[in-house]
mmCIF file of C-alpha atoms and ligand atoms in Angstrom:
data_model
loop_
_atom_site.group_PDB
_atom_site.id
_atom_site.type_symbol
_atom_site.label_atom_id
_atom_site.label_comp_id
_atom_site.label_asym_id
_atom_site.label_seq_id
_atom_site.Cartn_x
_atom_site.Cartn_y
_atom_site.Cartn_z
ATOM 1 C CA MET A 1 -13.126 -6.691 26.893
ATOM 2 C CA LYS A 2 -15.107 -6.258 23.939
ATOM 3 C CA ILE A 3 -13.354 -6.384 20.607
ATOM 4 C CA PHE A 4 -14.702 -5.711 17.325
ATOM 5 C CA VAL A 5 -13.012 -7.374 14.034
ATOM 6 C CA THR A 6 -14.571 -5.936 10.577
ATOM 7 C CA ARG A 7 -13.690 -9.028 8.729
ATOM 8 C CA LEU A 8 -13.205 -12.571 9.491
ATOM 9 C CA ILE A 9 -10.042 -13.817 10.535
ATOM 10 C CA PRO A 10 -8.482 -17.530 11.875
ATOM 11 C CA GLY A 11 -9.262 -19.254 14.972
ATOM 12 C CA MET A 12 -5.489 -18.683 16.226
ATOM 13 C CA ILE A 13 -5.126 -14.734 15.917
ATOM 14 C CA GLN A 14 -8.628 -14.716 17.300
ATOM 15 C CA LYS A 15 -7.752 -17.397 20.340
ATOM 16 C CA ILE A 16 -4.796 -14.232 20.750
ATOM 17 C CA MET A 17 -7.630 -12.664 22.348
ATOM 18 C CA THR A 18 -9.949 -15.136 23.760
ATOM 19 C CA ASP A 19 -7.271 -16.147 25.644
ATOM 20 C CA ALA A 20 -6.388 -12.723 27.077
ATOM 21 C CA GLY A 21 -9.550 -12.897 28.234
ATOM 22 C CA HIS A 22 -11.484 -10.415 25.708
ATOM 23 C CA GLU A 23 -15.447 -11.299 23.938
ATOM 24 C CA ILE A 24 -14.689 -10.867 19.458
ATOM 25 C CA GLU A 25 -17.284 -9.736 17.726
ATOM 26 C CA ILE A 26 -16.936 -9.930 14.302
ATOM 27 C CA TRP A 27 -18.187 -8.974 11.116
ATOM 28 C CA GLN A 28 -19.655 -12.078 9.502
ATOM 29 C CA GLU A 29 -21.642 -10.730 6.042
ATOM 30 C CA GLU A 30 -19.642 -10.547 2.607
ATOM 31 C CA ARG A 31 -19.605 -6.752 2.177
ATOM 32 C CA ALA A 32 -17.624 -3.640 4.452
ATOM 33 C CA LEU A 33 -20.103 -1.966 7.177
ATOM 34 C CA GLU A 34 -21.869 0.799 6.329
ATOM 35 C CA SER A 35 -20.915 3.636 8.714
ATOM 36 C CA GLY A 36 -23.601 3.695 10.684
ATOM 37 C CA GLU A 37 -23.257 0.497 10.832
ATOM 38 C CA LEU A 38 -19.854 0.291 12.358
ATOM 39 C CA ILE A 39 -20.472 3.091 14.534
ATOM 40 C CA ALA A 40 -23.185 1.018 16.029
ATOM 41 C CA LYS A 41 -21.049 -2.077 16.677
ATOM 42 C CA CYS A 42 -18.006 -0.038 17.783
ATOM 43 C CA GLN A 43 -20.501 2.086 20.610
ATOM 44 C CA GLN A 44 -20.450 -1.496 22.415
ATOM 45 C CA ALA A 45 -16.280 -2.033 21.944
ATOM 46 C CA GLU A 46 -13.759 -1.243 23.759
ATOM 47 C CA ALA A 47 -11.163 -1.646 20.846
ATOM 48 C CA LEU A 48 -11.219 -2.660 17.178
ATOM 49 C CA LEU A 49 -9.131 -4.306 14.819
ATOM 50 C CA CYS A 50 -9.727 -2.882 11.540
ATOM 51 C CA ILE A 51 -9.835 -4.106 8.570
ATOM 52 C CA SER A 52 -9.994 -2.406 5.407
ATOM 53 C CA GLN A 53 -12.356 0.298 7.100
ATOM 54 C CA PRO A 54 -12.419 4.142 7.373
ATOM 55 C CA LEU A 55 -12.516 5.525 10.236
ATOM 56 C CA ASN A 56 -13.405 9.184 10.482
ATOM 57 C CA ALA A 57 -14.002 11.638 12.368
ATOM 58 C CA ASP A 58 -17.421 11.421 13.213
ATOM 59 C CA PHE A 59 -16.624 8.162 14.387
ATOM 60 C CA PHE A 60 -14.203 8.429 17.309
ATOM 61 C CA LEU A 61 -16.990 10.585 18.248
ATOM 62 C CA GLN A 62 -20.142 8.672 18.735
ATOM 63 C CA CYS A 63 -17.503 5.836 19.891
ATOM 64 C CA PRO A 64 -16.452 6.947 23.450
ATOM 65 C CA ASN A 65 -15.551 3.091 24.866
ATOM 66 C CA LEU A 66 -13.406 2.766 22.117
ATOM 67 C CA ARG A 67 -9.885 2.682 23.837
ATOM 68 C CA VAL A 68 -8.007 1.652 20.804
ATOM 69 C CA VAL A 69 -8.528 0.680 17.204
ATOM 70 C CA ALA A 70 -5.500 -1.172 15.299
ATOM 71 C CA THR A 71 -5.578 -1.381 11.888
ATOM 72 C CA ASN A 72 -4.221 -4.252 9.961
ATOM 73 C CA SER A 73 -2.570 -2.072 7.793
ATOM 74 C CA VAL A 74 0.511 -0.173 7.823
ATOM 75 C CA GLY A 75 -0.770 2.621 5.865
ATOM 76 C CA TYR A 76 -3.551 4.704 7.797
ATOM 77 C CA ASP A 77 -4.503 7.475 5.816
ATOM 78 C CA HIS A 78 -7.986 6.026 6.132
ATOM 79 C CA ILE A 79 -8.165 7.041 9.622
ATOM 80 C CA ASP A 80 -8.801 11.281 11.400
ATOM 81 C CA VAL A 81 -5.445 9.737 13.424
ATOM 82 C CA ALA A 82 -5.961 13.749 14.569
ATOM 83 C CA LYS A 83 -9.496 13.101 16.326
ATOM 84 C CA ALA A 84 -8.500 10.013 17.651
ATOM 85 C CA THR A 85 -5.334 11.729 18.904
ATOM 86 C CA GLU A 86 -7.140 14.816 20.125
ATOM 87 C CA LEU A 87 -9.544 11.885 22.345
ATOM 88 C CA GLY A 88 -6.602 9.402 23.730
ATOM 89 C CA ILE A 89 -7.504 6.290 21.950
ATOM 90 C CA PRO A 90 -3.935 4.696 20.850
ATOM 91 C CA ILE A 91 -3.887 3.719 16.458
ATOM 92 C CA GLY A 92 -1.487 0.307 15.842
ATOM 93 C CA ASN A 93 -0.077 -0.938 12.681
ATOM 94 C CA THR A 94 1.743 -2.950 10.984
ATOM 95 C CA PRO A 95 4.640 -2.291 9.746
ATOM 96 C CA GLY A 96 7.761 -4.277 8.803
ATOM 97 C CA VAL A 97 6.107 -7.720 9.073
ATOM 98 C CA LEU A 98 4.909 -6.765 4.953
ATOM 99 C CA SER A 99 7.562 -5.267 3.534
ATOM 100 C CA LYS A 100 9.170 -8.121 2.052
ATOM 101 C CA ALA A 101 5.608 -9.128 1.001
ATOM 102 C CA THR A 102 4.793 -5.665 -0.503
ATOM 103 C CA GLY A 103 8.267 -4.898 -2.098
ATOM 104 C CA ASP A 104 7.900 -8.636 -4.356
ATOM 105 C CA THR A 105 4.458 -7.313 -5.625
ATOM 106 C CA ALA A 106 6.026 -3.832 -6.670
ATOM 107 C CA PHE A 107 9.138 -6.309 -8.198
ATOM 108 C CA LEU A 108 6.013 -8.727 -9.679
ATOM 109 C CA LEU A 109 4.707 -5.727 -11.315
ATOM 110 C CA MET A 110 7.521 -4.730 -12.892
ATOM 111 C CA GLN A 111 8.734 -8.166 -14.581
ATOM 112 C CA MET A 112 4.875 -8.353 -15.942
ATOM 113 C CA VAL A 113 5.052 -5.229 -17.937
ATOM 114 C CA ALA A 114 8.331 -5.182 -18.659
ATOM 115 C CA ARG A 115 7.520 -8.452 -21.124
ATOM 116 C CA LYS A 116 4.038 -7.604 -21.625
ATOM 117 C CA ALA A 117 3.067 -10.295 -19.588
ATOM 118 C CA LEU A 118 -0.246 -10.489 -19.157
ATOM 119 C CA PHE A 119 -1.247 -9.271 -22.646
ATOM 120 C CA TRP A 120 0.293 -12.600 -23.378
ATOM 121 C CA HIS A 121 -1.464 -14.028 -21.222
ATOM 122 C CA LYS A 122 -4.664 -12.431 -23.346
ATOM 123 C CA GLN A 123 -3.492 -13.685 -26.247
ATOM 124 C CA ILE A 124 -3.635 -16.727 -24.955
ATOM 125 C CA LEU A 125 -7.212 -16.786 -23.638
ATOM 126 C CA ASP A 126 -8.379 -15.180 -27.156
ATOM 127 C CA ASP A 127 -7.246 -18.429 -28.784
ATOM 128 C CA ASN A 128 -4.230 -15.715 -30.367
ATOM 129 C CA TRP A 129 -1.306 -17.781 -29.914
ATOM 130 C CA GLY A 130 -1.027 -18.429 -33.339
ATOM 131 C CA PHE A 131 1.679 -16.805 -36.227
ATOM 132 C CA ALA A 132 3.833 -14.095 -33.904
ATOM 133 C CA GLN A 133 6.374 -11.079 -36.433
ATOM 134 C CA PRO A 134 9.441 -11.781 -34.920
ATOM 135 C CA PHE A 135 9.660 -7.819 -34.235
ATOM 136 C CA GLU A 136 6.604 -7.558 -32.611
ATOM 137 C CA ASN A 137 4.807 -7.018 -28.821
ATOM 138 C CA LEU A 138 8.548 -7.045 -27.389
ATOM 139 C CA GLY A 139 9.384 -6.062 -24.083
ATOM 140 C CA ILE A 140 12.154 -4.061 -22.419
ATOM 141 C CA ASP A 141 15.698 -6.299 -20.963
ATOM 142 C CA LEU A 142 15.707 -4.858 -17.044
ATOM 143 C CA GLN A 143 19.676 -5.952 -16.680
ATOM 144 C CA GLY A 144 21.571 -3.396 -15.455
ATOM 145 C CA LYS A 145 18.545 -0.410 -16.611
ATOM 146 C CA THR A 146 18.101 2.238 -13.248
ATOM 147 C CA LEU A 147 16.262 1.478 -10.289
ATOM 148 C CA GLY A 148 14.074 5.114 -9.357
ATOM 149 C CA ILE A 149 12.496 4.526 -6.002
ATOM 150 C CA PHE A 150 10.013 7.336 -3.883
ATOM 151 C CA GLY A 151 9.722 7.710 -1.059
ATOM 152 C CA LEU A 152 12.902 4.818 0.179
ATOM 153 C CA GLY A 153 12.018 2.663 3.023
ATOM 154 C CA ARG A 154 11.700 -0.495 4.030
ATOM 155 C CA ILE A 155 8.869 -1.593 1.269
ATOM 156 C CA GLY A 156 11.427 0.206 -0.981
ATOM 157 C CA ILE A 157 14.778 -1.938 -0.086
ATOM 158 C CA GLU A 158 13.333 -5.109 -0.537
ATOM 159 C CA LEU A 159 12.322 -4.253 -4.074
ATOM 160 C CA ALA A 160 15.670 -2.672 -4.365
ATOM 161 C CA LYS A 161 17.397 -5.831 -2.484
ATOM 162 C CA SER A 162 15.775 -7.983 -5.645
ATOM 163 C CA ALA A 163 16.581 -5.885 -8.148
ATOM 164 C CA GLN A 164 19.629 -5.655 -7.918
ATOM 165 C CA GLY A 165 20.199 -9.493 -7.406
ATOM 166 C CA ALA A 166 18.073 -10.315 -9.993
ATOM 167 C CA PHE A 167 19.498 -7.285 -11.878
ATOM 168 C CA ASP A 168 22.076 -5.405 -10.493
ATOM 169 C CA MET A 169 19.583 -2.634 -11.475
ATOM 170 C CA PRO A 170 21.411 0.660 -9.532
ATOM 171 C CA LEU A 171 19.474 3.076 -7.337
ATOM 172 C CA ILE A 172 18.139 5.940 -6.799
ATOM 173 C CA TYR A 173 15.437 7.800 -4.713
ATOM 174 C CA HIS A 174 13.944 10.460 -3.526
ATOM 175 C CA ASN A 175 13.125 11.586 0.360
ATOM 176 C CA ARG A 176 12.444 14.076 3.065
ATOM 177 C CA ASN A 177 15.350 12.388 4.117
ATOM 178 C CA LYS A 178 17.981 10.409 2.792
ATOM 179 C CA ASN A 179 18.369 6.601 3.879
ATOM 180 C CA GLU A 180 21.710 6.220 5.195
ATOM 181 C CA GLU A 181 21.620 2.421 5.300
ATOM 182 C CA ALA A 182 19.908 2.544 1.847
ATOM 183 C CA GLU A 183 23.027 4.720 0.789
ATOM 184 C CA LYS A 184 25.952 2.173 2.663
ATOM 185 C CA THR A 185 24.105 -1.199 1.768
ATOM 186 C CA LEU A 186 22.565 -1.119 -1.770
ATOM 187 C CA GLY A 187 25.015 2.177 -2.900
ATOM 188 C CA ALA A 188 21.484 3.957 -3.061
ATOM 189 C CA ARG A 189 21.928 7.522 -4.336
ATOM 190 C CA TYR A 190 19.983 10.083 -3.343
ATOM 191 C CA VAL A 191 18.647 12.916 -5.784
ATOM 192 C CA GLY A 192 16.001 16.088 -6.575
ATOM 193 C CA PHE A 193 12.805 15.094 -7.209
ATOM 194 C CA GLU A 194 13.411 15.873 -11.647
ATOM 195 C CA GLU A 195 16.579 14.003 -11.530
ATOM 196 C CA LEU A 196 14.687 11.143 -10.534
ATOM 197 C CA LEU A 197 12.459 11.379 -13.138
ATOM 198 C CA GLU A 198 14.549 12.305 -15.500
ATOM 199 C CA GLN A 199 16.977 9.193 -14.643
ATOM 200 C CA SER A 200 14.750 6.285 -13.997
ATOM 201 C CA ASP A 201 13.827 3.364 -16.081
ATOM 202 C CA VAL A 202 11.536 2.076 -13.571
ATOM 203 C CA LEU A 203 9.625 4.656 -10.694
ATOM 204 C CA SER A 204 8.748 2.627 -7.935
ATOM 205 C CA VAL A 205 6.610 4.187 -5.580
ATOM 206 C CA HIS A 206 6.610 3.161 -2.014
ATOM 207 C CA ALA A 207 6.175 7.043 0.017
ATOM 208 C CA ASN A 208 3.122 7.101 2.853
ATOM 209 C CA LEU A 209 -0.227 9.383 0.976
ATOM 210 C CA ASN A 210 -0.612 12.985 2.249
ATOM 211 C CA ASN A 211 -1.485 16.570 1.802
ATOM 212 C CA GLU A 212 1.923 17.274 -0.100
ATOM 213 C CA ASN A 213 1.892 14.042 -2.898
ATOM 214 C CA LYS A 214 -1.812 13.441 -3.326
ATOM 215 C CA GLY A 215 -1.858 14.059 -6.677
ATOM 216 C CA ILE A 216 1.656 14.295 -7.323
ATOM 217 C CA PHE A 217 2.549 11.628 -10.343
ATOM 218 C CA ASP A 218 0.228 14.625 -13.029
ATOM 219 C CA LEU A 219 0.791 14.399 -16.855
ATOM 220 C CA ASN A 220 3.134 17.107 -16.302
ATOM 221 C CA VAL A 221 6.039 14.741 -14.086
ATOM 222 C CA PHE A 222 5.217 11.914 -16.535
ATOM 223 C CA SER A 223 6.163 14.486 -19.294
ATOM 224 C CA LYS A 224 9.341 14.354 -17.303
ATOM 225 C CA MET A 225 10.310 10.975 -16.921
ATOM 226 C CA LYS A 226 11.801 9.295 -19.708
ATOM 227 C CA ARG A 227 9.702 7.233 -22.799
ATOM 228 C CA GLU A 228 11.310 3.874 -21.652
ATOM 229 C CA ALA A 229 10.637 4.533 -18.531
ATOM 230 C CA ILE A 230 7.815 2.214 -16.280
ATOM 231 C CA PHE A 231 6.418 2.793 -13.968
ATOM 232 C CA ILE A 232 4.587 1.098 -10.473
ATOM 233 C CA ASN A 233 2.491 1.944 -8.089
ATOM 234 C CA THR A 234 2.049 -0.394 -4.517
ATOM 235 C CA ALA A 235 1.509 2.785 -2.065
ATOM 236 C CA ARG A 236 -1.965 4.025 -2.206
ATOM 237 C CA GLY A 237 -3.529 4.886 -5.937
ATOM 238 C CA ALA A 238 -4.340 8.570 -4.389
ATOM 239 C CA LEU A 239 -0.377 9.656 -5.835
ATOM 240 C CA HIS A 240 -1.212 9.618 -8.741
ATOM 241 C CA GLN A 241 -3.823 10.830 -11.650
ATOM 242 C CA GLU A 242 -5.350 8.225 -13.324
ATOM 243 C CA ASP A 243 -6.850 9.814 -16.307
ATOM 244 C CA ASP A 244 -3.294 11.505 -16.421
ATOM 245 C CA LEU A 245 -1.503 7.828 -16.532
ATOM 246 C CA LEU A 246 -3.921 6.827 -19.394
ATOM 247 C CA LYS A 247 -3.037 10.144 -21.623
ATOM 248 C CA ALA A 248 0.578 9.333 -20.985
ATOM 249 C CA LEU A 249 0.609 5.432 -21.411
ATOM 250 C CA GLN A 250 -1.699 6.014 -24.297
ATOM 251 C CA ASP A 251 0.616 8.964 -26.021
ATOM 252 C CA GLY A 252 3.403 6.603 -25.501
ATOM 253 C CA ILE A 253 4.868 8.910 -22.510
ATOM 254 C CA ILE A 254 6.453 6.702 -20.675
ATOM 255 C CA ALA A 255 6.188 2.879 -22.087
ATOM 256 C CA GLY A 256 4.143 1.572 -18.976
ATOM 257 C CA ALA A 257 2.379 0.798 -15.448
ATOM 258 C CA GLY A 258 2.056 -1.793 -12.940
ATOM 259 C CA LEU A 259 -0.076 -0.538 -10.250
ATOM 260 C CA ASP A 260 -0.916 -2.801 -7.475
ATOM 261 C CA VAL A 261 -3.754 0.612 -6.456
ATOM 262 C CA THR A 262 -5.436 2.473 -8.533
ATOM 263 C CA ASN A 263 -7.761 5.581 -7.269
ATOM 264 C CA PRO A 264 -10.756 4.873 -6.787
ATOM 265 C CA GLU A 265 -10.302 0.848 -5.618
ATOM 266 C CA PRO A 266 -12.168 -1.322 -6.837
ATOM 267 C CA MET A 267 -11.481 -0.274 -10.259
ATOM 268 C CA LYS A 268 -14.063 -0.901 -12.968
ATOM 269 C CA ALA A 269 -13.464 -4.205 -14.975
ATOM 270 C CA ASP A 270 -14.237 -1.846 -18.227
ATOM 271 C CA HIS A 271 -11.632 0.805 -17.459
ATOM 272 C CA PRO A 272 -9.422 1.604 -20.230
ATOM 273 C CA LEU A 273 -6.362 0.413 -18.267
ATOM 274 C CA LEU A 274 -6.962 -3.535 -18.440
ATOM 275 C CA SER A 275 -6.945 -3.250 -22.291
ATOM 276 C CA LEU A 276 -3.030 -1.426 -22.711
ATOM 277 C CA LYS A 277 -0.737 -3.611 -23.795
ATOM 278 C CA ASN A 278 1.756 -2.172 -21.067
ATOM 279 C CA THR A 279 -0.287 -2.175 -18.167
ATOM 280 C CA ALA A 280 0.182 -4.803 -15.400
ATOM 281 C CA ILE A 281 -2.649 -4.095 -12.387
ATOM 282 C CA LEU A 282 -3.195 -6.023 -9.178
ATOM 283 C CA PRO A 283 -6.492 -5.863 -6.727
ATOM 284 C CA HIS A 284 -4.287 -4.670 -4.125
ATOM 285 C CA ILE A 285 -3.227 -7.478 -2.784
ATOM 286 C CA GLY A 286 0.666 -7.244 -2.204
ATOM 287 C CA SER A 287 0.291 -7.978 1.367
ATOM 288 C CA ALA A 288 -1.399 -10.868 0.434
ATOM 289 C CA THR A 289 0.740 -14.010 1.229
ATOM 290 C CA ALA A 290 -0.352 -16.418 3.975
ATOM 291 C CA GLU A 291 3.119 -16.104 5.859
ATOM 292 C CA THR A 292 2.296 -12.351 5.630
ATOM 293 C CA ARG A 293 -1.361 -11.814 6.525
ATOM 294 C CA LYS A 294 -0.643 -14.754 9.605
ATOM 295 C CA ALA A 295 2.296 -11.573 10.884
ATOM 296 C CA MET A 296 -0.194 -8.558 10.393
ATOM 297 C CA LEU A 297 -2.737 -10.454 12.114
ATOM 298 C CA SER A 298 -1.116 -10.857 14.861
ATOM 299 C CA LEU A 299 0.885 -8.013 15.327
ATOM 300 C CA SER A 300 -2.589 -6.646 15.114
ATOM 301 C CA ALA A 301 -3.471 -8.678 18.050
ATOM 302 C CA TYR A 302 -1.235 -8.080 20.275
ATOM 303 C CA ASN A 303 -1.432 -4.277 19.888
ATOM 304 C CA ILE A 304 -4.987 -4.553 20.903
ATOM 305 C CA LEU A 305 -3.852 -6.365 23.785
ATOM 306 C CA ALA A 306 -2.005 -4.309 25.010
ATOM 307 C CA GLY A 307 -3.958 -1.233 24.096
ATOM 308 C CA LEU A 308 -6.071 -3.107 27.018
ATOM 309 C CA GLU A 309 -3.989 -3.517 29.061
ATOM 310 C CA GLY A 310 -2.428 0.437 29.155
ATOM 311 C CA LYS A 311 0.077 -0.679 28.098
ATOM 312 C CA PRO A 312 2.302 1.224 24.968
ATOM 313 C CA LEU A 313 1.528 -0.655 21.595
ATOM 314 C CA PRO A 314 4.013 -2.371 20.303
ATOM 315 C CA GLU A 315 3.481 -0.320 16.716
ATOM 316 C CA CYS A 316 1.646 2.654 17.177
ATOM 317 C CA VAL A 317 1.674 5.502 14.834
ATOM 318 C CA ASN A 318 0.484 8.051 17.184
ATOM 319 C CA PRO A 319 2.529 7.386 20.498
ATOM 320 C CA GLU A 320 2.278 11.401 21.902
ATOM 321 C CA VAL A 321 -1.098 9.725 22.660
ATOM 322 C CA TYR A 322 1.067 8.585 25.626
ATOM 323 C CA GLN A 323 2.249 12.176 26.386
ATOM 324 C CA LYS A 324 -1.223 13.574 25.970
ATOM 325 C CA ASN A 325 -3.200 10.714 27.945
ATOM 326 C CA GLN A 326 -0.961 11.104 30.559
ATOM 327 C CA GLN A 327 -1.007 15.067 30.600
ATOM 328 C CA HIS A 328 -4.950 14.669 31.189
ATOM 329 C CA ALA A 329 -3.757 11.989 34.377
ATOM 330 C CA VAL A 330 -1.333 15.778 35.860
HETATM 331 C C1 DGY B 401 -1.117 -1.214 3.225
HETATM 332 O O1 DGY B 401 -0.464 -2.581 5.079
HETATM 333 O O2 DGY B 401 -1.086 0.158 3.908
HETATM 334 C C2 DGY B 401 -1.920 -2.541 2.588
HETATM 335 O O3 DGY B 401 -1.717 -0.994 1.646
HETATM 336 C C3 DGY B 401 -3.003 -2.507 3.158
HETATM 337 O O4 DGY B 401 -3.897 -1.566 2.865
#
């Protein structure tokens, strides 16, 4: 069967699919496909390995041969999952294998902001590594500070483990449901949203984006945080209001921000957030290590194989599709 892949992938990942007898077509151009181009490719395909491409209802309606889609990400807010489910198409994703790398990115950003690392780096680039006053542009110690996590799951747990190991940071969190594992193993304490804002010295966002939390981190919310607090977002840019974040940083409402995700992406080079002393911004590289990307692509390939064989996907975001397909069969 035919599998379409939206970005270049290593030979060893291609082999997982070709060894099973499938044919692969890989998008070779150094640009994302337009929606019409993607539809044209997928009208002839039974499977799609989707890397950084939004998939809306129209896409699914116009690609009647698709039997499975694997997104090479844990997040799936770029996909109309409800429409895929309605049409009986299972969607695979890649949870777990990227938790450590993404948690490490949040840990990295937290330290970069706390120590104003990018500001100091820029001083060297600007040929300003000269005379310095001992009390200018100082960082913040993280030792013993409170880490607050909004959306504590596997990624947040990895950040918390590193933060506790390195800086003994007590952990509070706010979730829809309590995380018993984190409470037991990391001494995490569940708090209401307001208390999370008031108590966190570093507030790191790890929630899935949904209609309820879209834009939740706005000026009103930043105003309830400590003036010394650092805001970190490695989840989705749409969880924060970027203009409000800029104002909160410029007016000293919070102390700093580290972002691996922006709204929109890509961020423009002249964005004012990039020139502040108290920010660190990365271009959505949370999972971008060789080991993690290999593990993600391998899981995506096995999601595709299972889907083409009519078996449950190893990681499926819409398992209710199987009940639906069974109902159809009856
Ligand atoms: C994910 O896996 O969801 C990453 O953020 C890449 O989109």
